[in-house]
Amino acid sequence: MTVTRFAPSPTGYLHIGGLRTALFSWLTAQHDKGEFLLRIEDTDMARNSEEAKDAILKAFEWVGMSHDGEVVYQSKRFSLYTKYINQLLAEGKAYKCYMSKEELSILREEQMAKKERTRYDGRYRDFEGTAQEGVEPVIRIKAPQEGTISFKDGVKGEINIASSEVDDFVIARADGSPTYNFVVAIDDALMGLTQVIRGDDHLYNTPKQIVVYEALGLNIPDFYHVAMINNEQGKKLSKRDGATDVMDYKTMGYLPEALLNFLVRLGWSHGDQEIFSLAEMIALFEPQNINKSSSNYNLDKLLWLNAYYIKNSSDEALISLLKDFGVDLTANPKASVLLNATKERAKTLVELSAQIKLIAIAPTAYDEKSTKKAFKGEAKAILSTFADMLMLASPTSKEAYHSVMEKIVAEKEIGFGKIGMPLRVSLLGSMTGSGLDEIMFILGVEETIARIDKAIASIG
RNA sequence: GACCUUUUCAUCUAGUGGCCAAGGAUAUUACGUUUUCAACGUAAAAACAGAGGUUCAAAUCCUUUAGGGGUCGCCA
């Protein structure tokens, strides 16, 4: 059975790039009807935070990617790791290293000076004398000293790294706590991972982890290293490039399905298809089709997708989503018309709520440019006549409002713009926005006339 | 600096030696539609990183140069 995982360290919020790798893993598991596990990598006690962990879990909940089984915390598995460390020590596959941090940094400086890749020189690998006093040893694993470490990456193909590039790295710190590359290999194996899908910043960790798998005789999963997401200029994505926290997208009014659709198309595609429902993604996604090259983050496409998903969301869904944006349409009998009038011109829920508020709240100011253009000549007289006609007709449908407009256009022998422009400014305060007949229907006769009167009175 | 990796329109991508004088999408521009703004429709503009090779034939295979990204912790 396919088993994949996402394994964040709880040192901050869930990053947009992290969400994409998680999505790829999640989709792989769903596609194969396997399991998607979540593991919190909290071996570094100094840097972990409970809030960060909760934030990550919350982000997963928001996008609707659920994990199977219990969340695994590495901090709760230390005794397990210690057991393996002792085993390797007993088997002579790992050893205590008494090199001090100072000595290490001197070694590094020397190597830098010689323009070499910095690495531990293995000086305690076969050490048998008496340990020097005052240095608590770290434990290093014996990595192969000759040949190459090879593995097949599902994305990048065959990867060969010379053993000389991989040193005897630390598997347990001086205080006895295990390190990242050691515990990752153990957990991935013990959790039954079949495919490890992760960012390609881990590519160089893979040979190290293979050393661990082999020393412990554990099964090696298939690896898929996904290239990073960069900013639009192709540079590393940073906070300056806009939102990197997944939850920021919620507050900015994005729908989770739009975000996931956007992310799945970064580094993956299926022919010419752009829109993928969750079900389609699951049916079509296969990790072998992930692209090798890194992709650039581009907000325009996300906005377009978000607009698409807003336009195609049901009224009920939108009403529920809008509650977080200060708009409650639950009891509004005209909610459907209101949403129809607004959802085609909103790219985000923030914009949608603004559109709705624009209609719901009478304008307190009128856009200067618009008034200048709309309120010249006969405008006030036409508006006033129109108000009278509305009163008389008291329309009760969108169409009926439209008829009144048609009537005044015919009677006064004017173009639609002559009534449309000043009316729009009166109702909304500017010359952009939804259809007038819809707006008037939503407002009702009384409010429509009130806004017209107010505009006539206050526009000089 | 060493090692690994990557390179098709501004951006996401299709493309696995002939279906490619390179297709789709976003963004841009124009036109249409509309009382306005959108949405929508139609159209335009826009790329195989450079240089060598292999081949009857190269975006696709090879060599090399250049650019980008990653890694070099008792962080994860």
XYZ file of C-alpha atoms (C1' of nucleotides) in Angstrom:
536
model
C 0.000 0.000 0.000
C 1.161 3.495 -0.808
C 2.179 5.474 2.261
C 3.325 9.096 2.006
C 3.913 11.767 4.584
C 4.476 15.407 5.298
C 6.988 16.158 8.006
C 7.247 19.811 8.997
C 9.335 21.138 11.817
C 7.259 23.326 14.104
C 9.349 26.457 13.886
C 6.916 28.691 12.020
C 3.777 28.860 9.937
C 3.036 26.540 7.016
C 4.793 27.918 3.975
C 3.136 28.019 0.585
C 5.943 25.858 -0.841
C 5.493 23.375 1.962
C 1.818 23.168 1.184
C 2.595 22.244 -2.388
C 4.887 19.367 -1.427
C 2.287 18.270 1.097
C -0.340 18.427 -1.646
C 1.773 16.273 -3.946
C 2.222 13.714 -1.176
C -1.413 13.827 -0.220
C -2.563 13.424 -3.831
C -0.236 10.487 -4.340
C -1.746 8.735 -1.340
C -5.323 9.543 -2.359
C -4.687 8.433 -5.934
C -3.466 5.035 -4.750
C -6.042 4.822 -1.961
C -3.127 4.687 0.444
C -2.275 6.641 3.554
C -0.987 10.130 4.110
C 0.768 10.557 7.446
C 1.786 13.633 9.354
C 4.913 13.778 11.446
C 6.136 16.706 13.492
C 9.911 16.993 13.451
C 10.549 18.455 16.846
C 13.901 17.045 17.839
C 15.343 20.493 18.379
C 13.760 21.449 21.660
C 15.153 24.955 21.573
C 13.372 25.935 18.393
C 10.027 24.195 18.632
C 6.863 25.953 19.466
C 3.422 24.691 20.248
C 1.828 27.620 18.404
C 3.730 26.796 15.246
C 2.541 23.223 15.381
C -1.065 24.321 15.857
C -0.766 26.818 13.014
C 0.407 24.087 10.667
C -2.418 21.772 11.678
C -4.890 24.596 11.224
C -3.652 25.301 7.720
C -4.138 21.674 6.786
C -7.625 21.817 8.140
C -8.411 24.941 6.126
C -7.402 23.427 2.800
C -9.136 20.190 3.643
C -6.185 17.865 3.446
C -6.672 15.346 6.190
C -4.031 12.939 7.389
C -4.438 9.311 8.339
C -3.736 7.998 11.799
C -2.291 9.892 14.712
C 0.180 12.723 14.274
C 3.668 11.395 15.053
C 5.879 13.535 17.275
C 9.556 12.795 17.132
C 10.070 14.314 20.553
C 8.082 11.423 21.984
C 10.220 8.798 20.322
C 13.624 9.532 21.816
C 13.926 6.194 23.571
C 13.421 4.464 20.242
C 16.188 6.479 18.618
C 18.495 5.856 21.562
C 17.972 2.150 21.136
C 19.158 2.353 17.540
C 22.107 4.537 18.453
C 23.239 1.985 21.010
C 22.755 -0.777 18.512
C 25.004 0.924 15.961
C 27.569 1.644 18.642
C 27.574 -2.001 19.723
C 27.900 -3.179 16.135
C 30.796 -0.835 15.504
C 28.835 1.058 12.835
C 28.957 4.260 14.824
C 31.503 5.735 17.183
C 32.097 8.408 19.753
C 33.869 11.487 18.556
C 35.676 13.682 21.041
C 36.465 16.499 18.711
C 35.549 19.829 20.251
C 33.529 22.460 18.440
C 36.596 24.650 18.337
C 38.668 21.959 16.680
C 35.873 21.401 14.179
C 35.677 25.008 13.189
C 39.447 25.155 12.734
C 39.201 22.139 10.426
C 36.463 23.859 8.440
C 38.495 27.008 8.043
C 41.420 25.019 6.753
C 39.233 23.258 4.245
C 37.677 26.521 3.136
C 41.145 27.953 2.638
C 41.999 24.999 0.419
C 38.680 25.563 -1.422
C 37.401 22.154 -0.496
C 33.970 21.084 0.516
C 33.997 21.199 4.324
C 33.642 17.858 5.971
C 34.598 15.966 9.125
C 37.887 14.156 8.606
C 37.049 10.968 10.472
C 39.816 11.345 13.040
C 37.968 9.419 15.751
C 36.628 6.721 13.438
C 39.052 4.089 14.710
C 40.046 5.799 17.917
C 40.935 3.434 20.719
C 42.961 5.483 23.185
C 41.704 7.266 26.232
C 39.261 10.033 25.602
C 40.346 13.553 26.225
C 38.951 15.087 29.365
C 36.217 17.665 29.423
C 34.699 16.886 26.029
C 31.334 15.191 25.950
C 31.451 13.070 22.788
C 29.001 13.181 19.916
C 28.157 10.018 18.075
C 29.015 9.739 14.418
C 27.939 7.093 11.971
C 30.459 5.347 9.736
C 29.729 6.377 6.183
C 31.318 4.477 3.302
C 34.745 5.813 2.412
C 34.892 4.652 -1.168
C 32.662 4.413 -4.189
C 29.461 6.332 -4.741
C 26.093 6.426 -3.074
C 23.419 6.124 -5.729
C 19.683 6.269 -5.722
C 16.935 6.712 -8.229
C 14.955 9.858 -7.784
C 11.435 9.716 -9.189
C 11.674 13.302 -10.365
C 15.323 13.908 -11.199
C 16.401 10.450 -12.293
C 19.593 8.689 -11.268
C 21.580 10.561 -8.616
C 25.187 9.627 -7.886
C 27.093 11.228 -5.053
C 30.700 10.315 -4.381
C 31.180 8.829 -0.920
C 33.974 11.305 -0.410
C 31.234 13.955 -0.314
C 29.474 12.298 2.594
C 31.289 12.432 5.910
C 30.747 10.555 9.142
C 27.960 12.813 10.259
C 26.652 13.262 13.776
C 23.707 11.082 14.707
C 23.608 12.037 18.386
C 24.580 15.307 19.968
C 26.763 15.631 23.041
C 23.622 15.684 25.175
C 22.533 12.397 23.641
C 19.683 13.751 21.535
C 19.455 12.354 18.009
C 19.839 14.490 14.895
C 17.637 15.079 11.906
C 19.051 12.796 9.220
C 19.169 9.899 11.639
C 15.629 10.126 12.928
C 14.118 10.889 9.538
C 15.451 7.676 8.065
C 14.284 5.642 11.042
C 10.827 7.176 11.118
C 10.292 6.987 7.379
C 11.174 3.305 7.494
C 9.215 2.481 10.632
C 6.157 4.389 9.508
C 6.149 2.243 6.391
C 6.725 5.014 3.870
C 6.717 3.813 0.283
C 7.282 7.212 -1.321
C 9.041 10.171 0.220
C 8.038 13.331 -1.617
C 9.852 16.414 -0.354
C 11.591 19.602 -1.478
C 14.816 19.240 -3.404
C 16.630 21.105 -0.663
C 16.692 17.633 0.869
C 18.441 16.046 -2.091
C 21.796 16.190 -0.356
C 20.350 14.670 2.802
C 19.292 11.590 0.913
C 22.723 9.917 0.677
C 23.175 10.512 4.405
C 19.843 8.925 5.141
C 20.723 6.017 2.898
C 23.783 5.459 5.100
C 21.400 5.167 8.060
C 18.965 2.858 6.266
C 21.794 0.563 5.314
C 23.480 0.543 8.701
C 20.177 -0.409 10.294
C 19.053 -2.743 7.532
C 15.844 -0.798 6.939
C 13.796 -0.613 3.743
C 14.596 2.384 1.563
C 11.542 4.149 0.142
C 11.320 5.763 -3.304
C 12.361 9.402 -3.312
C 10.802 12.271 -5.220
C 12.566 15.592 -4.869
C 10.409 18.472 -5.952
C 12.098 21.679 -7.105
C 11.472 24.818 -5.135
C 9.011 27.578 -5.872
C 10.763 30.865 -6.587
C 9.424 34.368 -6.935
C 8.499 35.868 -10.291
C 12.098 36.904 -10.871
C 13.253 33.340 -10.279
C 14.819 34.136 -6.922
C 14.110 32.462 -3.660
C 10.595 33.184 -2.424
C 10.705 35.470 0.586
C 8.235 37.437 2.634
C 8.928 40.449 0.474
C 7.293 38.672 -2.464
C 3.916 38.708 -0.746
C 2.225 36.145 1.365
C 4.156 32.991 2.145
C 2.016 31.876 5.091
C -0.794 29.643 3.871
C -3.253 31.176 6.326
C -2.641 34.615 4.836
C -4.468 33.377 1.772
C -7.528 32.757 3.871
C -7.552 36.291 5.217
C -6.925 37.685 1.745
C -10.106 36.011 0.560
C -8.878 33.047 -1.406
C -10.814 29.824 -1.595
C -8.849 26.724 -0.637
C -9.820 24.972 -3.862
C -8.370 27.873 -5.869
C -5.136 27.768 -3.901
C -4.780 24.028 -4.346
C -5.594 24.271 -8.050
C -2.942 26.963 -8.367
C -0.332 24.953 -6.469
C -0.949 21.688 -8.261
C -0.157 23.393 -11.575
C 3.199 24.578 -10.291
C 5.430 21.753 -11.388
C 2.719 19.453 -12.631
C 0.263 19.439 -15.499
C -2.118 17.261 -17.377
C -2.132 18.273 -21.019
C -3.844 21.606 -21.524
C -6.116 21.345 -18.526
C -6.083 24.299 -16.133
C -9.043 23.728 -13.847
C -8.884 20.715 -11.579
C -11.431 19.800 -8.972
C -10.049 17.920 -6.006
C -11.497 14.716 -7.412
C -9.824 15.310 -10.785
C -6.483 16.026 -9.164
C -6.698 12.800 -7.228
C -7.651 10.840 -10.305
C -4.950 12.323 -12.527
C -1.999 13.074 -10.273
C 1.022 10.807 -10.374
C 4.350 11.814 -8.868
C 6.301 10.504 -11.871
C 4.899 13.445 -13.826
C 6.307 16.113 -11.538
C 8.521 18.554 -13.438
C 12.234 18.726 -12.831
C 12.660 22.455 -12.954
C 11.737 25.009 -10.350
C 8.731 27.187 -10.990
C 8.018 30.803 -10.256
C 5.210 32.052 -8.108
C 2.800 34.250 -10.024
C -0.128 35.869 -8.286
C -2.107 36.702 -11.456
C -2.934 33.112 -12.159
C -4.044 32.505 -8.595
C -6.336 35.537 -8.798
C -7.826 34.272 -12.025
C -8.463 30.845 -10.505
C -9.941 32.400 -7.388
C -12.317 34.513 -9.478
C -13.285 31.387 -11.364
C -14.036 29.464 -8.178
C -15.998 32.356 -6.687
C -18.077 32.612 -9.848
C -18.785 28.913 -9.763
C -19.501 28.556 -6.063
C -23.026 27.939 -4.839
C -24.871 30.678 -2.970
C -24.820 28.635 0.214
C -21.065 28.182 0.011
C -20.478 31.880 -0.558
C -22.855 32.936 2.197
C -20.976 30.766 4.629
C -17.554 31.975 3.454
C -18.581 35.623 3.588
C -19.302 35.468 7.310
C -15.564 35.752 7.922
C -15.530 38.966 5.927
C -18.171 40.904 7.819
C -21.108 40.058 5.578
C -23.960 37.923 6.851
C -26.513 37.107 4.196
C -28.033 34.144 5.997
C -31.404 35.793 6.579
C -31.376 37.994 3.515
C -34.206 37.038 1.162
C -32.436 38.683 -1.746
C -29.086 36.986 -1.100
C -29.157 35.111 -4.364
C -29.741 38.211 -6.505
C -27.160 40.094 -4.517
C -24.525 37.424 -5.065
C -25.386 37.160 -8.724
C -24.977 40.886 -9.083
C -21.572 40.911 -7.420
C -19.718 37.637 -7.780
C -18.736 38.177 -11.387
C -16.672 41.197 -10.521
C -14.826 39.921 -7.492
C -11.472 38.190 -7.591
C -11.361 37.549 -3.856
C -13.817 37.251 -0.993
C -12.485 40.572 0.259
C -13.550 42.174 -3.021
C -16.849 40.333 -2.984
C -17.693 41.557 0.488
C -16.704 45.084 -0.548
C -19.028 44.879 -3.556
C -21.868 43.731 -1.364
C -21.258 46.445 1.198
C -21.195 49.002 -1.584
C -24.767 48.088 -2.420
C -25.918 47.567 1.143
C -24.568 50.834 2.514
C -25.692 54.143 1.013
C -22.831 56.207 -0.373
C -21.592 58.956 1.910
C -19.422 60.535 -0.740
C -19.619 60.731 -4.501
C -16.680 60.200 -6.773
C -15.776 63.604 -8.174
C -14.855 62.541 -11.669
C -17.996 60.461 -12.000
C -20.312 63.210 -10.797
C -18.771 65.666 -13.183
C -19.428 63.374 -16.075
C -22.824 62.056 -14.997
C -24.436 65.158 -13.536
C -24.237 67.569 -16.390
C -27.194 69.055 -18.193
C -30.605 67.641 -17.456
C -29.388 64.921 -15.119
C -31.112 66.137 -11.970
C -34.433 66.688 -13.703
C -34.270 63.271 -15.309
C -33.454 61.643 -11.984
C -36.274 63.423 -10.283
C -38.752 62.312 -12.941
C -37.407 58.816 -12.673
C -37.968 58.805 -8.921
C -41.572 59.830 -9.475
C -42.054 57.118 -12.053
C -40.598 54.536 -9.681
C -42.966 55.594 -6.938
C -45.894 55.192 -9.292
C -44.826 51.871 -10.759
C -43.496 50.386 -7.489
C -41.751 47.529 -9.261
C -41.302 44.187 -7.521
C -38.897 42.456 -9.835
C -35.596 43.108 -11.521
C -37.363 43.132 -14.873
C -39.947 45.631 -13.686
C -37.210 48.060 -12.683
C -35.692 47.644 -16.080
C -39.050 48.509 -17.688
C -39.176 51.758 -15.780
C -35.757 52.638 -17.129
C -36.855 51.763 -20.643
C -39.947 53.862 -20.193
C -38.099 57.020 -19.184
C -35.635 56.552 -22.019
C -38.496 56.320 -24.485
C -40.566 59.183 -23.054
C -37.715 61.611 -22.745
C -36.145 60.448 -25.988
C -32.739 60.093 -24.368
C -29.982 57.485 -24.474
C -29.644 54.917 -21.704
C -26.532 56.655 -20.454
C -28.444 59.813 -19.614
C -30.329 58.036 -16.871
C -27.879 55.223 -16.230
C -24.874 57.320 -15.342
C -26.457 59.708 -12.807
C -28.533 56.898 -11.349
C -25.435 54.783 -10.812
C -23.624 57.626 -9.093
C -26.650 58.246 -6.890
C -26.945 54.646 -5.817
C -23.295 53.619 -5.486
C -21.305 56.829 -5.402
C -19.281 55.996 -8.500
C -19.705 54.830 -12.068
C -18.651 51.230 -11.726
C -20.427 48.197 -10.386
C -23.294 45.818 -10.829
C -26.325 46.111 -13.076
C -28.701 48.942 -12.120
C -31.918 46.957 -12.301
C -30.423 44.383 -9.935
C -29.220 47.041 -7.527
C -32.597 48.771 -7.434
C -34.409 45.499 -6.932
C -32.126 44.661 -4.018
C -32.566 48.108 -2.479
C -36.315 48.343 -3.037
C -38.272 51.413 -4.150
C -38.020 53.332 -0.917
C -34.249 53.091 -0.523
C -33.671 53.708 -4.225
C -35.656 56.925 -4.102
C -34.017 57.982 -0.873
C -30.590 57.622 -2.469
C -31.694 59.522 -5.550
C -33.057 62.356 -3.433
C -29.921 62.482 -1.382
C -27.774 62.672 -4.488
C -29.868 65.434 -6.016
C -29.648 67.403 -2.794
C -25.958 66.957 -2.137
C -24.406 67.118 -5.577
C -23.721 70.637 -6.608
C 35.083 27.654 -3.826
C 33.506 22.294 -4.136
C 29.519 19.060 -5.138
C 24.427 18.197 -6.900
C 20.646 19.956 -9.997
C 18.014 22.868 -13.681
C 17.131 25.972 -18.469
C 10.425 26.326 -24.159
C 6.610 33.149 -24.725
C 6.768 38.235 -19.017
C 4.632 33.830 -15.880
C 2.585 28.494 -15.384
C 3.186 24.802 -18.922
C 2.357 20.980 -23.635
C 6.245 18.628 -26.115
C 10.224 11.933 -25.027
C 13.903 12.441 -33.314
C 9.617 13.619 -38.307
C 2.498 15.093 -36.419
C 6.262 21.887 -34.343
C 7.285 27.642 -39.739
C 6.292 25.041 -31.314
C 0.088 24.133 -28.687
C -2.870 25.753 -24.181
C -3.536 29.078 -19.850
C -2.600 33.744 -17.098
C -1.058 38.691 -17.782
C -0.911 42.549 -21.921
C -3.272 45.057 -26.360
C -7.429 45.689 -29.828
C -12.382 44.795 -31.200
C -17.405 43.004 -29.995
C -21.248 42.849 -26.105
C -23.052 46.192 -21.921
C -26.161 52.297 -19.015
C -20.792 51.589 -16.272
C -17.105 48.230 -14.371
C -16.455 43.326 -14.666
C -17.625 38.615 -16.722
C -17.946 36.623 -21.603
C -16.578 36.149 -26.975
C -13.057 37.084 -31.133
C -8.283 38.468 -32.533
C -3.105 40.230 -31.975
C 1.650 40.198 -29.895
C 4.909 36.875 -27.326
C 9.533 31.366 -26.349
C 13.035 26.239 -27.675
C 19.616 30.260 -23.057
C 24.432 30.531 -26.467
C 27.989 27.750 -29.437
C 29.452 23.264 -31.606
C 28.294 18.266 -33.084
C 25.345 13.348 -34.336
C 21.281 12.523 -38.073
C 18.073 12.505 -44.340
C 15.579 15.031 -40.060
C 16.828 17.975 -33.368
C 12.976 21.846 -28.689
C 13.809 16.510 -28.134
C 20.401 12.838 -28.397
C 25.893 14.261 -27.292
C 29.799 18.038 -25.956
C 30.639 22.708 -24.068
C 29.780 27.795 -22.296
C 26.546 30.943 -19.645
C 22.460 31.867 -16.226
C 19.227 30.054 -12.127
C 18.360 26.952 -7.752
C 20.178 23.760 -3.789
C 23.843 21.726 -0.251
C 28.377 22.117 2.420
C 25.819 22.500 11.256
C 26.231 18.925 17.675
C 19.277 23.326 12.334
C 15.437 20.811 10.316
